[in-house]
Amino acid sequence: MSAESDDAVEEVSSVLVALADPTRRRLLDLLAALGAATATTLAGQLPVSRQAIVKHLAVLDAAGLVVGSRVGREVRYSLRPAGLDATTRWMSSLAADWDRRLAAVKRAAEAAERDFK
């Protein structure tokens, strides 16, 4: 494997780990609705502490799904949709492989049915 593909595998893995947690998925939904928000604002929307929200945001940030920017004393978090690009490419490639396999099974079944008649 090349270094580039190793990096892509690592990027996809970190995104999938980040998305595996329902609280983190909910944070992404909230940021999509709000545009940008502080950890305090986000904690007010979820049944977890502000400290837990900060930890979840750190995982999302490490996966490249959110970005925090300091505004005065606050850190405002916003979505970083480009963080999903490698994962989207991987999932599309996986789906295309399955589509090809299913099409081959369909062709084989249709050929068997024609031969049987």
mmCIF file of C-alpha atoms in Angstrom:
data_model
loop_
_atom_site.group_PDB
_atom_site.id
_atom_site.type_symbol
_atom_site.label_atom_id
_atom_site.label_comp_id
_atom_site.label_asym_id
_atom_site.label_seq_id
_atom_site.Cartn_x
_atom_site.Cartn_y
_atom_site.Cartn_z
ATOM 1 C CA MET A 1 0.000 0.000 0.000
ATOM 2 C CA SER A 2 1.194 3.496 -0.744
ATOM 3 C CA ALA A 3 1.599 6.171 1.898
ATOM 4 C CA GLU A 4 -1.267 8.095 0.335
ATOM 5 C CA SER A 5 -3.654 5.152 0.610
ATOM 6 C CA ASP A 6 -2.448 4.480 4.177
ATOM 7 C CA ASP A 7 -3.326 8.088 5.006
ATOM 8 C CA ALA A 8 -6.760 7.679 3.395
ATOM 9 C CA VAL A 9 -7.386 4.474 5.362
ATOM 10 C CA GLU A 10 -6.444 6.244 8.597
ATOM 11 C CA GLU A 11 -8.651 9.225 7.722
ATOM 12 C CA VAL A 12 -11.654 7.000 6.960
ATOM 13 C CA SER A 13 -11.046 5.014 10.149
ATOM 14 C CA SER A 14 -10.976 8.122 12.329
ATOM 15 C CA VAL A 15 -14.193 9.415 10.733
ATOM 16 C CA LEU A 16 -15.962 6.077 11.237
ATOM 17 C CA VAL A 17 -14.829 5.926 14.876
ATOM 18 C CA ALA A 18 -16.069 9.479 15.407
ATOM 19 C CA LEU A 19 -19.427 8.750 13.770
ATOM 20 C CA ALA A 20 -19.915 5.519 15.751
ATOM 21 C CA ASP A 21 -21.009 7.461 18.827
ATOM 22 C CA PRO A 22 -24.630 8.729 18.860
ATOM 23 C CA THR A 23 -23.728 11.800 20.921
ATOM 24 C CA ARG A 24 -21.147 12.853 18.338
ATOM 25 C CA ARG A 25 -23.653 12.326 15.513
ATOM 26 C CA ARG A 26 -26.115 14.493 17.451
ATOM 27 C CA LEU A 27 -23.437 17.181 17.847
ATOM 28 C CA LEU A 28 -22.932 17.190 14.075
ATOM 29 C CA ASP A 29 -26.705 17.540 13.602
ATOM 30 C CA LEU A 30 -26.804 20.456 16.033
ATOM 31 C CA LEU A 31 -23.872 22.198 14.364
ATOM 32 C CA ALA A 32 -25.539 21.722 10.978
ATOM 33 C CA ALA A 33 -28.680 23.401 12.351
ATOM 34 C CA LEU A 34 -26.950 26.148 14.336
ATOM 35 C CA GLY A 35 -24.063 26.918 11.983
ATOM 36 C CA ALA A 36 -21.568 27.460 14.792
ATOM 37 C CA ALA A 37 -21.832 27.037 18.531
ATOM 38 C CA THR A 38 -19.822 26.904 21.716
ATOM 39 C CA ALA A 39 -19.465 23.777 23.830
ATOM 40 C CA THR A 40 -21.689 25.448 26.434
ATOM 41 C CA THR A 41 -24.455 26.045 23.890
ATOM 42 C CA LEU A 42 -24.196 22.472 22.645
ATOM 43 C CA ALA A 43 -24.225 21.079 26.200
ATOM 44 C CA GLY A 44 -27.504 22.910 26.790
ATOM 45 C CA GLN A 45 -29.045 20.855 23.984
ATOM 46 C CA LEU A 46 -27.856 17.433 25.179
ATOM 47 C CA PRO A 47 -28.124 15.471 28.425
ATOM 48 C CA VAL A 48 -24.343 15.429 28.985
ATOM 49 C CA SER A 49 -21.921 17.780 30.707
ATOM 50 C CA ARG A 50 -20.004 20.550 28.992
ATOM 51 C CA GLN A 51 -16.789 18.655 29.730
ATOM 52 C CA ALA A 52 -18.147 15.568 27.935
ATOM 53 C CA ILE A 53 -19.142 17.757 24.975
ATOM 54 C CA VAL A 54 -15.599 19.174 24.811
ATOM 55 C CA LYS A 55 -14.187 15.629 24.720
ATOM 56 C CA HIS A 56 -16.604 14.627 21.953
ATOM 57 C CA LEU A 57 -15.723 17.766 19.997
ATOM 58 C CA ALA A 58 -12.019 16.902 20.333
ATOM 59 C CA VAL A 59 -12.695 13.500 18.694
ATOM 60 C CA LEU A 60 -14.699 15.170 15.918
ATOM 61 C CA ASP A 61 -11.939 17.743 15.446
ATOM 62 C CA ALA A 62 -9.244 15.048 15.265
ATOM 63 C CA ALA A 63 -11.335 13.291 12.598
ATOM 64 C CA GLY A 64 -11.538 16.551 10.631
ATOM 65 C CA LEU A 65 -15.314 16.845 10.976
ATOM 66 C CA VAL A 66 -15.444 20.058 12.996
ATOM 67 C CA VAL A 67 -13.172 23.019 13.480
ATOM 68 C CA GLY A 68 -12.945 25.292 16.496
ATOM 69 C CA SER A 69 -12.141 28.979 16.202
ATOM 70 C CA ARG A 70 -11.444 31.257 19.085
ATOM 71 C CA VAL A 71 -13.665 34.328 19.303
ATOM 72 C CA GLY A 72 -12.557 36.293 22.339
ATOM 73 C CA ARG A 73 -12.683 33.881 25.280
ATOM 74 C CA GLU A 74 -14.999 31.441 23.511
ATOM 75 C CA VAL A 75 -14.265 28.653 21.097
ATOM 76 C CA ARG A 76 -16.944 28.359 18.437
ATOM 77 C CA TYR A 77 -17.225 25.034 16.655
ATOM 78 C CA SER A 78 -18.532 24.594 13.138
ATOM 79 C CA LEU A 79 -18.836 21.736 10.693
ATOM 80 C CA ARG A 80 -16.048 20.883 8.300
ATOM 81 C CA PRO A 81 -17.902 18.918 5.576
ATOM 82 C CA ALA A 82 -14.675 18.271 3.644
ATOM 83 C CA GLY A 83 -13.749 15.927 6.493
ATOM 84 C CA LEU A 84 -16.180 13.417 5.021
ATOM 85 C CA ASP A 85 -14.639 13.449 1.523
ATOM 86 C CA ALA A 86 -12.333 10.437 1.931
ATOM 87 C CA THR A 87 -15.082 8.459 3.669
ATOM 88 C CA THR A 88 -17.564 9.337 0.931
ATOM 89 C CA ARG A 89 -15.106 8.206 -1.752
ATOM 90 C CA TRP A 90 -14.475 4.932 0.094
ATOM 91 C CA MET A 91 -18.188 4.251 0.570
ATOM 92 C CA SER A 92 -18.920 5.072 -3.081
ATOM 93 C CA SER A 93 -16.169 2.708 -4.202
ATOM 94 C CA LEU A 94 -17.500 -0.015 -1.913
ATOM 95 C CA ALA A 95 -21.034 0.504 -3.225
ATOM 96 C CA ALA A 96 -19.808 0.365 -6.839
ATOM 97 C CA ASP A 97 -18.015 -2.939 -6.125
ATOM 98 C CA TRP A 98 -21.203 -4.409 -4.694
ATOM 99 C CA ASP A 99 -23.241 -3.089 -7.637
ATOM 100 C CA ARG A 100 -20.837 -4.854 -10.026
ATOM 101 C CA ARG A 101 -21.040 -8.095 -8.059
ATOM 102 C CA LEU A 102 -24.834 -7.987 -7.898
ATOM 103 C CA ALA A 103 -25.038 -7.244 -11.628
ATOM 104 C CA ALA A 104 -22.847 -10.321 -12.301
ATOM 105 C CA VAL A 105 -25.117 -12.477 -10.117
ATOM 106 C CA LYS A 106 -28.159 -11.125 -11.948
ATOM 107 C CA ARG A 107 -26.595 -11.878 -15.347
ATOM 108 C CA ALA A 108 -25.695 -15.396 -14.215
ATOM 109 C CA ALA A 109 -29.223 -16.016 -12.899
ATOM 110 C CA GLU A 110 -30.807 -14.676 -16.079
ATOM 111 C CA ALA A 111 -28.494 -16.842 -18.224
ATOM 112 C CA ALA A 112 -29.336 -19.907 -16.134
ATOM 113 C CA GLU A 113 -33.037 -19.133 -16.499
ATOM 114 C CA ARG A 114 -32.692 -18.794 -20.298
ATOM 115 C CA ASP A 115 -30.730 -22.056 -20.490
ATOM 116 C CA PHE A 116 -33.340 -23.817 -18.380
ATOM 117 C CA LYS A 117 -36.217 -22.866 -20.725
#
